[in-house]
Amino acid sequence: MIQQIYPTVAHPYRYELNKDMQFAAAHYIPSDNAGVCSRLHGHTYFANVTIAGDDLDDTGFLVNFSIVKKLVHDRFDHTSLNDHKEWFGADHPLRYPTTENVARVLCEIVQEHLDERGKRARCIQVLLRETPTSYVVYRPGIDERFGEKAHD
Ligand SMILES: Nc1nc2c(c(=O)[nH]1)N=C([C@H](O)[C@H](O)COP(=O)(O)OP(=O)(O)OP(=O)(O)O)CN2
Ligand SMILES: [Zn+2]
């Protein structure tokens, strides 16, 4: 696993959980402006997902680390990102599988799961490294990040 210096995000929650994952995936950026990246190629992506919240479940978990791995690694590992039509496509730049968009999609997928659990935990940051020299940090807007705590 890559040793990574993580950017921190200030938040009002008691607990903060981080899950590191790697997944191998192919993609292409469906735009002529993307140069060689418009051709199918692959990366070993490194993702760090940060979740924060105040309430633990009956197991003493904010959320089970292995569930986060299932949501991200198990869904995308050894796949082509462009094939995941629910999230990615050629019809709009926000749906191209760029590092920026993939980072946001990972955050949205994790947040959807957290919403289903009903413990008010938030996915507050996703760091996604595409190559040894390129990564993106995605943080939702303050209202999405902190929910009802945004204006405390
Ligand atoms: N803002 C973005 N720029 C680029 C993205 C992206 O998702 N967001 N993606 C690519 C390509 O997909 C490519 O795989 C990664 O590009 P790059 O960092 O340029 O890759 P290199 O390994 O060639 O980097 P060097 O540091 O020059 O070795 C391109 N741009
Ligand atoms: Zn790429």
Tab-separated table of N, CA and C and ligand atoms in Angstrom:
chain	number	residue	atom	x	y	z
A	1	MET	N	0.858	-1.203	0.000
A	1	MET	CA	0.000	0.000	0.000
A	1	MET	C	0.887	1.243	0.000
A	2	ILE	N	0.543	2.221	-0.834
A	2	ILE	CA	1.290	3.472	-0.894
A	2	ILE	C	1.220	4.189	0.453
A	3	GLN	N	2.343	4.692	0.934
A	3	GLN	CA	2.324	5.546	2.118
A	3	GLN	C	1.926	6.936	1.665
A	4	GLN	N	0.912	7.470	2.274
A	4	GLN	CA	0.320	8.703	1.776
A	4	GLN	C	0.240	9.718	2.904
A	5	ILE	N	0.589	10.955	2.620
A	5	ILE	CA	0.334	12.030	3.578
A	5	ILE	C	-1.072	12.534	3.287
A	6	TYR	N	-1.943	12.485	4.303
A	6	TYR	CA	-3.337	12.818	4.072
A	6	TYR	C	-3.622	14.283	4.388
A	7	PRO	N	-4.335	14.966	3.493
A	7	PRO	CA	-4.828	16.288	3.863
A	7	PRO	C	-5.912	16.113	4.919
A	8	THR	N	-5.963	16.999	5.892
A	8	THR	CA	-6.980	16.851	6.933
A	8	THR	C	-8.122	17.830	6.672
A	9	VAL	N	-9.284	17.468	7.167
A	9	VAL	CA	-10.429	18.349	7.038
A	9	VAL	C	-10.999	18.580	8.442
A	10	ALA	N	-11.153	19.855	8.799
A	10	ALA	CA	-11.714	20.174	10.113
A	10	ALA	C	-13.203	19.830	10.107
A	11	HIS	N	-13.698	19.267	11.191
A	11	HIS	CA	-15.121	18.908	11.263
A	11	HIS	C	-15.562	18.885	12.718
A	12	PRO	N	-16.870	18.925	12.931
A	12	PRO	CA	-17.377	19.022	14.307
A	12	PRO	C	-17.706	17.669	14.946
A	13	TYR	N	-17.320	16.565	14.317
A	13	TYR	CA	-17.743	15.247	14.812
A	13	TYR	C	-16.750	14.661	15.820
A	14	ARG	N	-17.247	13.723	16.633
A	14	ARG	CA	-16.397	13.092	17.654
A	14	ARG	C	-15.458	12.046	17.053
A	15	TYR	N	-15.962	11.306	16.059
A	15	TYR	CA	-15.170	10.216	15.476
A	15	TYR	C	-14.852	10.516	14.018
A	16	GLU	N	-13.663	10.082	13.616
A	16	GLU	CA	-13.288	10.141	12.199
A	16	GLU	C	-12.635	8.817	11.836
A	17	LEU	N	-13.131	8.228	10.778
A	17	LEU	CA	-12.628	6.927	10.314
A	17	LEU	C	-12.007	7.120	8.935
A	18	ASN	N	-10.916	6.411	8.684
A	18	ASN	CA	-10.286	6.463	7.362
A	18	ASN	C	-10.062	5.056	6.845
A	19	LYS	N	-10.425	4.819	5.619
A	19	LYS	CA	-10.182	3.521	4.988
A	19	LYS	C	-9.360	3.720	3.720
A	20	ASP	N	-8.224	3.041	3.663
A	20	ASP	CA	-7.376	3.048	2.470
A	20	ASP	C	-7.693	1.826	1.608
A	21	MET	N	-7.696	2.019	0.325
A	21	MET	CA	-7.956	0.907	-0.591
A	21	MET	C	-7.191	1.115	-1.883
A	22	GLN	N	-6.887	0.026	-2.530
A	22	GLN	CA	-6.350	0.083	-3.896
A	22	GLN	C	-7.287	-0.712	-4.790
A	23	PHE	N	-7.469	-0.255	-5.998
A	23	PHE	CA	-8.200	-1.068	-6.968
A	23	PHE	C	-7.625	-0.822	-8.361
A	24	ALA	N	-7.584	-1.897	-9.121
A	24	ALA	CA	-7.083	-1.804	-10.498
A	24	ALA	C	-8.277	-1.599	-11.410
A	25	ALA	N	-8.201	-0.583	-12.263
A	25	ALA	CA	-9.330	-0.330	-13.164
A	25	ALA	C	-8.839	0.309	-14.451
A	26	ALA	N	-9.589	0.040	-15.505
A	26	ALA	CA	-9.316	0.662	-16.804
A	26	ALA	C	-10.255	1.854	-16.985
A	27	HIS	N	-9.851	2.783	-17.805
A	27	HIS	CA	-10.767	3.860	-18.184
A	27	HIS	C	-10.226	4.570	-19.424
A	28	TYR	N	-11.092	5.382	-19.997
A	28	TYR	CA	-10.656	6.363	-20.992
A	28	TYR	C	-11.529	7.588	-20.795
A	29	ILE	N	-10.961	8.739	-21.134
A	29	ILE	CA	-11.708	9.989	-21.020
A	29	ILE	C	-12.295	10.290	-22.408
A	30	PRO	N	-13.629	10.279	-22.534
A	30	PRO	CA	-14.238	10.403	-23.869
A	30	PRO	C	-14.253	11.839	-24.383
A	31	SER	N	-13.050	12.410	-24.483
A	31	SER	CA	-12.927	13.791	-25.000
A	31	SER	C	-11.621	13.897	-25.770
A	32	ASP	N	-11.669	14.586	-26.924
A	32	ASP	CA	-10.453	14.779	-27.718
A	32	ASP	C	-9.422	15.607	-26.955
A	33	ASN	N	-9.891	16.447	-26.037
A	33	ASN	CA	-8.977	17.288	-25.246
A	33	ASN	C	-8.115	16.481	-24.284
A	34	ALA	N	-8.462	15.219	-24.057
A	34	ALA	CA	-7.748	14.404	-23.062
A	34	ALA	C	-6.482	13.762	-23.628
A	35	GLY	N	-6.179	14.009	-24.888
A	35	GLY	CA	-4.937	13.477	-25.484
A	35	GLY	C	-4.886	11.960	-25.391
A	36	VAL	N	-3.731	11.434	-24.926
A	36	VAL	CA	-3.579	9.971	-24.882
A	36	VAL	C	-4.558	9.338	-23.899
A	37	CYS	N	-5.051	10.137	-22.941
A	37	CYS	CA	-5.990	9.582	-21.949
A	37	CYS	C	-7.356	9.289	-22.564
A	38	SER	N	-7.563	9.701	-23.831
A	38	SER	CA	-8.820	9.343	-24.496
A	38	SER	C	-8.755	7.906	-25.028
A	39	ARG	N	-7.557	7.285	-24.894
A	39	ARG	CA	-7.438	5.873	-25.285
A	39	ARG	C	-7.547	4.996	-24.040
A	40	LEU	N	-8.101	3.798	-24.206
A	40	LEU	CA	-8.282	2.895	-23.064
A	40	LEU	C	-6.926	2.579	-22.424
A	41	HIS	N	-6.835	2.752	-21.119
A	41	HIS	CA	-5.616	2.435	-20.364
A	41	HIS	C	-6.019	2.148	-18.922
A	42	GLY	N	-5.051	1.718	-18.109
A	42	GLY	CA	-5.409	1.305	-16.753
A	42	GLY	C	-4.554	1.950	-15.683
A	43	HIS	N	-5.077	1.938	-14.462
A	43	HIS	CA	-4.356	2.460	-13.294
A	43	HIS	C	-4.565	1.532	-12.110
A	44	THR	N	-3.620	1.557	-11.170
A	44	THR	CA	-3.917	1.046	-9.839
A	44	THR	C	-4.269	2.263	-9.006
A	45	TYR	N	-5.553	2.455	-8.823
A	45	TYR	CA	-6.025	3.617	-8.055
A	45	TYR	C	-5.784	3.370	-6.566
A	46	PHE	N	-5.467	4.445	-5.861
A	46	PHE	CA	-5.397	4.411	-4.398
A	46	PHE	C	-6.470	5.367	-3.887
A	47	ALA	N	-7.339	4.863	-3.019
A	47	ALA	CA	-8.400	5.718	-2.464
A	47	ALA	C	-8.299	5.757	-0.945
A	48	ASN	N	-8.439	6.938	-0.397
A	48	ASN	CA	-8.586	7.117	1.055
A	48	ASN	C	-9.947	7.780	1.266
A	49	VAL	N	-10.806	7.068	1.995
A	49	VAL	CA	-12.158	7.566	2.260
A	49	VAL	C	-12.244	7.970	3.723
A	50	THR	N	-12.708	9.194	3.974
A	50	THR	CA	-12.821	9.713	5.342
A	50	THR	C	-14.297	9.866	5.698
A	51	ILE	N	-14.674	9.258	6.804
A	51	ILE	CA	-16.065	9.302	7.283
A	51	ILE	C	-16.045	9.830	8.712
A	52	ALA	N	-16.988	10.709	9.025
A	52	ALA	CA	-17.052	11.259	10.377
A	52	ALA	C	-18.476	11.164	10.906
A	53	GLY	N	-18.582	11.065	12.217
A	53	GLY	CA	-19.911	10.995	12.835
A	53	GLY	C	-19.797	11.001	14.345
A	54	ASP	N	-20.940	11.078	14.982
A	54	ASP	CA	-20.983	11.126	16.451
A	54	ASP	C	-21.442	9.805	17.065
A	55	ASP	N	-22.193	9.007	16.296
A	55	ASP	CA	-22.881	7.857	16.889
A	55	ASP	C	-22.321	6.538	16.378
A	56	LEU	N	-22.006	5.647	17.305
A	56	LEU	CA	-21.537	4.307	16.941
A	56	LEU	C	-22.732	3.350	16.925
A	57	ASP	N	-22.589	2.256	16.173
A	57	ASP	CA	-23.661	1.254	16.116
A	57	ASP	C	-23.498	0.240	17.245
A	58	ASP	N	-24.316	-0.820	17.230
A	58	ASP	CA	-24.323	-1.815	18.310
A	58	ASP	C	-23.014	-2.593	18.392
A	59	THR	N	-22.204	-2.525	17.331
A	59	THR	CA	-20.903	-3.212	17.320
A	59	THR	C	-19.783	-2.275	17.758
A	60	GLY	N	-20.138	-1.020	18.036
A	60	GLY	CA	-19.103	-0.049	18.398
A	60	GLY	C	-18.395	0.518	17.182
A	61	PHE	N	-19.033	0.375	15.992
A	61	PHE	CA	-18.459	0.881	14.736
A	61	PHE	C	-19.145	2.181	14.331
A	62	LEU	N	-18.365	3.094	13.782
A	62	LEU	CA	-18.955	4.222	13.057
A	62	LEU	C	-19.565	3.650	11.773
A	63	VAL	N	-18.755	2.861	11.107
A	63	VAL	CA	-19.203	2.013	9.987
A	63	VAL	C	-18.130	0.949	9.841
A	64	ASN	N	-18.526	-0.245	9.469
A	64	ASN	CA	-17.578	-1.347	9.336
A	64	ASN	C	-16.589	-1.057	8.187
A	65	PHE	N	-15.282	-1.112	8.485
A	65	PHE	CA	-14.274	-0.884	7.435
A	65	PHE	C	-14.530	-1.779	6.207
A	66	SER	N	-14.952	-3.024	6.485
A	66	SER	CA	-15.102	-3.972	5.376
A	66	SER	C	-16.267	-3.587	4.456
A	67	ILE	N	-17.262	-2.895	5.003
A	67	ILE	CA	-18.369	-2.418	4.150
A	67	ILE	C	-17.860	-1.330	3.202
A	68	VAL	N	-16.995	-0.457	3.721
A	68	VAL	CA	-16.448	0.612	2.868
A	68	VAL	C	-15.641	-0.024	1.734
A	69	LYS	N	-14.886	-1.056	2.079
A	69	LYS	CA	-14.103	-1.753	1.045
A	69	LYS	C	-15.025	-2.382	-0.005
A	70	LYS	N	-16.130	-2.975	0.456
A	70	LYS	CA	-17.088	-3.576	-0.495
A	70	LYS	C	-17.658	-2.518	-1.428
A	71	LEU	N	-17.991	-1.371	-0.864
A	71	LEU	CA	-18.638	-0.316	-1.658
A	71	LEU	C	-17.723	0.218	-2.750
A	72	VAL	N	-16.413	0.258	-2.459
A	72	VAL	CA	-15.476	0.882	-3.398
A	72	VAL	C	-14.655	-0.185	-4.121
A	73	HIS	N	-13.782	-0.851	-3.384
A	73	HIS	CA	-12.871	-1.820	-4.011
A	73	HIS	C	-13.626	-2.917	-4.749
A	74	ASP	N	-14.557	-3.553	-4.049
A	74	ASP	CA	-15.184	-4.737	-4.652
A	74	ASP	C	-16.038	-4.377	-5.865
A	75	ARG	N	-16.530	-3.143	-5.874
A	75	ARG	CA	-17.360	-2.729	-7.007
A	75	ARG	C	-16.509	-2.399	-8.246
A	76	PHE	N	-15.351	-1.779	-8.041
A	76	PHE	CA	-14.610	-1.246	-9.193
A	76	PHE	C	-13.349	-2.023	-9.555
A	77	ASP	N	-12.851	-2.874	-8.641
A	77	ASP	CA	-11.588	-3.562	-8.915
A	77	ASP	C	-11.712	-4.471	-10.145
A	78	HIS	N	-10.724	-4.404	-11.018
A	78	HIS	CA	-10.686	-5.199	-12.250
A	78	HIS	C	-11.936	-4.996	-13.105
A	79	THR	N	-12.341	-3.751	-13.204
A	79	THR	CA	-13.432	-3.400	-14.111
A	79	THR	C	-12.965	-2.231	-14.972
A	80	SER	N	-13.784	-1.915	-15.963
A	80	SER	CA	-13.561	-0.709	-16.751
A	80	SER	C	-14.555	0.343	-16.253
A	81	LEU	N	-14.042	1.470	-15.780
A	81	LEU	CA	-14.920	2.476	-15.166
A	81	LEU	C	-15.994	2.945	-16.150
A	82	ASN	N	-15.631	3.034	-17.423
A	82	ASN	CA	-16.594	3.508	-18.423
A	82	ASN	C	-17.802	2.573	-18.551
A	83	ASP	N	-17.651	1.331	-18.095
A	83	ASP	CA	-18.774	0.377	-18.182
A	83	ASP	C	-19.801	0.596	-17.079
A	84	HIS	N	-19.447	1.368	-16.059
A	84	HIS	CA	-20.385	1.596	-14.947
A	84	HIS	C	-21.311	2.752	-15.322
A	85	LYS	N	-22.295	2.412	-16.160
A	85	LYS	CA	-23.134	3.446	-16.786
A	85	LYS	C	-23.964	4.235	-15.770
A	86	GLU	N	-24.179	3.650	-14.598
A	86	GLU	CA	-24.935	4.384	-13.566
A	86	GLU	C	-24.210	5.695	-13.186
A	87	TRP	N	-22.874	5.646	-13.237
A	87	TRP	CA	-22.107	6.809	-12.779
A	87	TRP	C	-21.311	7.503	-13.874
A	88	PHE	N	-20.898	6.735	-14.886
A	88	PHE	CA	-19.984	7.293	-15.879
A	88	PHE	C	-20.537	7.137	-17.295
A	89	GLY	N	-20.210	8.109	-18.146
A	89	GLY	CA	-20.674	8.066	-19.528
A	89	GLY	C	-20.020	9.180	-20.309
A	90	ALA	N	-20.344	9.210	-21.603
A	90	ALA	CA	-19.741	10.205	-22.502
A	90	ALA	C	-20.671	11.384	-22.723
A	91	ASP	N	-21.850	11.375	-22.075
A	91	ASP	CA	-22.901	12.354	-22.379
A	91	ASP	C	-22.716	13.706	-21.686
A	92	HIS	N	-21.864	13.783	-20.667
A	92	HIS	CA	-21.652	15.064	-19.950
A	92	HIS	C	-20.292	15.007	-19.263
A	93	PRO	N	-19.522	16.131	-19.255
A	93	PRO	CA	-18.192	16.108	-18.620
A	93	PRO	C	-18.215	15.670	-17.153
A	94	LEU	N	-19.344	15.907	-16.455
A	94	LEU	CA	-19.404	15.469	-15.052
A	94	LEU	C	-19.547	13.956	-14.928
A	95	ARG	N	-19.764	13.290	-16.072
A	95	ARG	CA	-19.876	11.818	-16.061
A	95	ARG	C	-18.655	11.140	-16.694
A	96	TYR	N	-17.678	11.924	-17.149
A	96	TYR	CA	-16.445	11.309	-17.649
A	96	TYR	C	-15.693	10.720	-16.439
A	97	PRO	N	-15.054	9.560	-16.609
A	97	PRO	CA	-14.354	8.975	-15.458
A	97	PRO	C	-12.979	9.601	-15.209
A	98	THR	N	-12.980	10.908	-14.990
A	98	THR	CA	-11.759	11.612	-14.598
A	98	THR	C	-11.502	11.357	-13.119
A	99	THR	N	-10.312	11.674	-12.674
A	99	THR	CA	-10.002	11.494	-11.254
A	99	THR	C	-10.980	12.293	-10.393
A	100	GLU	N	-11.277	13.524	-10.830
A	100	GLU	CA	-12.191	14.390	-10.090
A	100	GLU	C	-13.570	13.737	-9.944
A	101	ASN	N	-14.117	13.266	-11.086
A	101	ASN	CA	-15.466	12.696	-11.057
A	101	ASN	C	-15.507	11.369	-10.312
A	102	VAL	N	-14.451	10.555	-10.476
A	102	VAL	CA	-14.441	9.265	-9.761
A	102	VAL	C	-14.387	9.518	-8.256
A	103	ALA	N	-13.573	10.481	-7.837
A	103	ALA	CA	-13.497	10.790	-6.400
A	103	ALA	C	-14.869	11.205	-5.873
A	104	ARG	N	-15.566	12.055	-6.626
A	104	ARG	CA	-16.901	12.503	-6.186
A	104	ARG	C	-17.889	11.332	-6.136
A	105	VAL	N	-17.844	10.485	-7.162
A	105	VAL	CA	-18.753	9.335	-7.204
A	105	VAL	C	-18.504	8.407	-6.009
A	106	LEU	N	-17.247	8.173	-5.676
A	106	LEU	CA	-16.957	7.317	-4.511
A	106	LEU	C	-17.582	7.917	-3.256
A	107	CYS	N	-17.449	9.227	-3.105
A	107	CYS	CA	-18.018	9.906	-1.935
A	107	CYS	C	-19.549	9.746	-1.936
A	108	GLU	N	-20.169	9.894	-3.090
A	108	GLU	CA	-21.638	9.782	-3.167
A	108	GLU	C	-22.101	8.361	-2.863
A	109	ILE	N	-21.353	7.373	-3.358
A	109	ILE	CA	-21.719	5.971	-3.092
A	109	ILE	C	-21.642	5.684	-1.595
A	110	VAL	N	-20.554	6.133	-0.967
A	110	VAL	CA	-20.382	5.892	0.474
A	110	VAL	C	-21.468	6.634	1.253
A	111	GLN	N	-21.755	7.895	0.847
A	111	GLN	CA	-22.776	8.670	1.575
A	111	GLN	C	-24.151	8.020	1.460
A	112	GLU	N	-24.457	7.460	0.304
A	112	GLU	CA	-25.751	6.783	0.136
A	112	GLU	C	-25.877	5.633	1.137
A	113	HIS	N	-24.796	4.888	1.307
A	113	HIS	CA	-24.823	3.795	2.277
A	113	HIS	C	-24.989	4.343	3.704
A	114	LEU	N	-24.274	5.404	4.007
A	114	LEU	CA	-24.368	5.978	5.364
A	114	LEU	C	-25.784	6.484	5.629
A	115	ASP	N	-26.413	7.069	4.622
A	115	ASP	CA	-27.798	7.554	4.786
A	115	ASP	C	-28.736	6.386	5.082
A	116	GLU	N	-28.505	5.250	4.409
A	116	GLU	CA	-29.354	4.072	4.638
A	116	GLU	C	-29.194	3.550	6.064
A	117	ARG	N	-27.986	3.707	6.630
A	117	ARG	CA	-27.745	3.215	7.995
A	117	ARG	C	-28.423	4.097	9.048
A	118	GLY	N	-28.688	5.343	8.681
A	118	GLY	CA	-29.423	6.231	9.579
A	118	GLY	C	-28.677	6.665	10.823
A	119	LYS	N	-27.357	6.637	10.801
A	119	LYS	CA	-26.578	7.064	11.974
A	119	LYS	C	-25.992	8.465	11.789
A	120	ARG	N	-26.396	9.123	10.734
A	120	ARG	CA	-26.017	10.516	10.456
A	120	ARG	C	-24.516	10.718	10.239
A	121	ALA	N	-23.810	9.639	9.894
A	121	ALA	CA	-22.378	9.788	9.575
A	121	ALA	C	-22.256	10.423	8.185
A	122	ARG	N	-21.144	11.099	7.953
A	122	ARG	CA	-20.934	11.785	6.691
A	122	ARG	C	-19.617	11.362	6.054
A	123	CYS	N	-19.622	11.204	4.738
A	123	CYS	CA	-18.364	11.037	4.005
A	123	CYS	C	-17.842	12.451	3.745
A	124	ILE	N	-16.766	12.818	4.414
A	124	ILE	CA	-16.332	14.227	4.360
A	124	ILE	C	-15.155	14.446	3.410
A	125	GLN	N	-14.514	13.378	2.978
A	125	GLN	CA	-13.386	13.559	2.051
A	125	GLN	C	-13.062	12.248	1.346
A	126	VAL	N	-12.732	12.355	0.070
A	126	VAL	CA	-12.160	11.216	-0.665
A	126	VAL	C	-10.896	11.706	-1.358
A	127	LEU	N	-9.796	11.059	-1.055
A	127	LEU	CA	-8.548	11.313	-1.786
A	127	LEU	C	-8.401	10.166	-2.773
A	128	LEU	N	-8.234	10.511	-4.035
A	128	LEU	CA	-8.077	9.475	-5.056
A	128	LEU	C	-6.806	9.729	-5.843
A	129	ARG	N	-5.884	8.791	-5.750
A	129	ARG	CA	-4.621	8.888	-6.489
A	129	ARG	C	-4.716	7.997	-7.716
A	130	GLU	N	-4.462	8.609	-8.889
A	130	GLU	CA	-4.559	7.858	-10.145
A	130	GLU	C	-3.194	7.364	-10.602
A	131	THR	N	-2.174	8.183	-10.408
A	131	THR	CA	-0.815	7.804	-10.797
A	131	THR	C	0.126	8.247	-9.666
A	132	PRO	N	1.394	7.839	-9.721
A	132	PRO	CA	2.320	8.283	-8.667
A	132	PRO	C	2.421	9.799	-8.560
A	133	THR	N	2.041	10.531	-9.630
A	133	THR	CA	2.217	11.988	-9.611
A	133	THR	C	0.892	12.761	-9.649
A	134	SER	N	-0.241	12.053	-9.624
A	134	SER	CA	-1.524	12.757	-9.813
A	134	SER	C	-2.585	12.246	-8.847
A	135	TYR	N	-3.158	13.163	-8.081
A	135	TYR	CA	-4.292	12.786	-7.242
A	135	TYR	C	-5.235	13.958	-7.071
A	136	VAL	N	-6.449	13.622	-6.635
A	136	VAL	CA	-7.493	14.624	-6.402
A	136	VAL	C	-8.044	14.415	-5.000
A	137	VAL	N	-8.378	15.521	-4.339
A	137	VAL	CA	-9.116	15.447	-3.073
A	137	VAL	C	-10.496	16.026	-3.326
A	138	TYR	N	-11.516	15.239	-3.038
A	138	TYR	CA	-12.897	15.724	-3.166
A	138	TYR	C	-13.508	15.874	-1.779
A	139	ARG	N	-14.102	17.039	-1.553
A	139	ARG	CA	-14.883	17.258	-0.328
A	139	ARG	C	-16.237	17.798	-0.742
A	140	PRO	N	-17.314	17.213	-0.223
A	140	PRO	CA	-18.629	17.755	-0.554
A	140	PRO	C	-18.759	19.180	-0.031
A	141	GLY	N	-19.732	19.928	-0.541
A	141	GLY	CA	-20.007	21.271	-0.023
A	141	GLY	C	-20.329	21.203	1.462
A	142	ILE	N	-20.208	22.329	2.138
A	142	ILE	CA	-20.280	22.325	3.603
A	142	ILE	C	-21.614	21.765	4.108
A	143	ASP	N	-22.716	22.070	3.429
A	143	ASP	CA	-24.017	21.554	3.883
A	143	ASP	C	-24.093	20.047	3.731
A	144	GLU	N	-23.567	19.532	2.600
A	144	GLU	CA	-23.566	18.078	2.397
A	144	GLU	C	-22.620	17.402	3.388
A	145	ARG	N	-21.492	18.092	3.689
A	145	ARG	CA	-20.452	17.487	4.516
A	145	ARG	C	-20.886	17.387	5.975
A	146	PHE	N	-21.547	18.438	6.432
A	146	PHE	CA	-21.835	18.505	7.865
A	146	PHE	C	-23.316	18.412	8.189
A	147	GLY	N	-24.176	18.248	7.166
A	147	GLY	CA	-25.600	18.085	7.419
A	147	GLY	C	-26.121	19.165	8.341
A	148	GLU	N	-26.895	18.739	9.332
A	148	GLU	CA	-27.508	19.737	10.240
A	148	GLU	C	-26.483	20.418	11.127
A	149	LYS	N	-25.240	19.886	11.158
A	149	LYS	CA	-24.196	20.516	11.978
A	149	LYS	C	-23.479	21.655	11.240
A	150	ALA	N	-23.839	21.884	9.976
A	150	ALA	CA	-23.104	22.853	9.155
A	150	ALA	C	-23.092	24.235	9.778
A	151	HIS	N	-24.172	24.611	10.426
A	151	HIS	CA	-24.267	25.992	10.910
A	151	HIS	C	-24.328	26.079	12.426
A	152	ASP	N	-23.818	25.051	13.106
A	152	ASP	CA	-23.767	25.069	14.581
A	152	ASP	C	-22.784	26.113	15.086
B	1	LIG	N1	-7.376	17.060	-14.058
B	1	LIG	C1	-7.152	15.864	-14.651
B	1	LIG	N2	-6.173	15.763	-15.552
B	1	LIG	C2	-5.925	14.568	-16.123
B	1	LIG	C3	-6.693	13.438	-15.771
B	1	LIG	C4	-7.745	13.591	-14.829
B	1	LIG	O1	-8.474	12.647	-14.490
B	1	LIG	N3	-7.938	14.812	-14.291
B	1	LIG	N4	-6.393	12.225	-16.309
B	1	LIG	C5	-5.410	12.052	-17.146
B	1	LIG	C6	-5.091	10.669	-17.645
B	1	LIG	O2	-6.170	9.798	-17.387
B	1	LIG	C7	-3.774	10.009	-17.127
B	1	LIG	O3	-3.997	8.644	-16.832
B	1	LIG	C8	-3.124	10.593	-15.929
B	1	LIG	O4	-2.367	11.680	-16.368
B	1	LIG	P1	-0.901	12.126	-15.909
B	1	LIG	O5	-0.844	12.489	-14.460
B	1	LIG	O6	-0.520	13.200	-16.863
B	1	LIG	O7	-0.056	10.797	-16.078
B	1	LIG	P2	1.504	10.580	-16.235
B	1	LIG	O8	1.800	9.283	-15.581
B	1	LIG	O9	1.878	10.703	-17.664
B	1	LIG	O10	2.157	11.762	-15.401
B	1	LIG	P3	3.694	12.292	-15.396
B	1	LIG	O11	3.818	12.994	-14.069
B	1	LIG	O12	3.819	13.262	-16.541
B	1	LIG	O13	4.596	11.112	-15.531
B	1	LIG	C9	-4.625	13.206	-17.628
B	1	LIG	N5	-4.946	14.435	-17.021
B	2	ZN	ZN	-6.024	7.489	-16.759
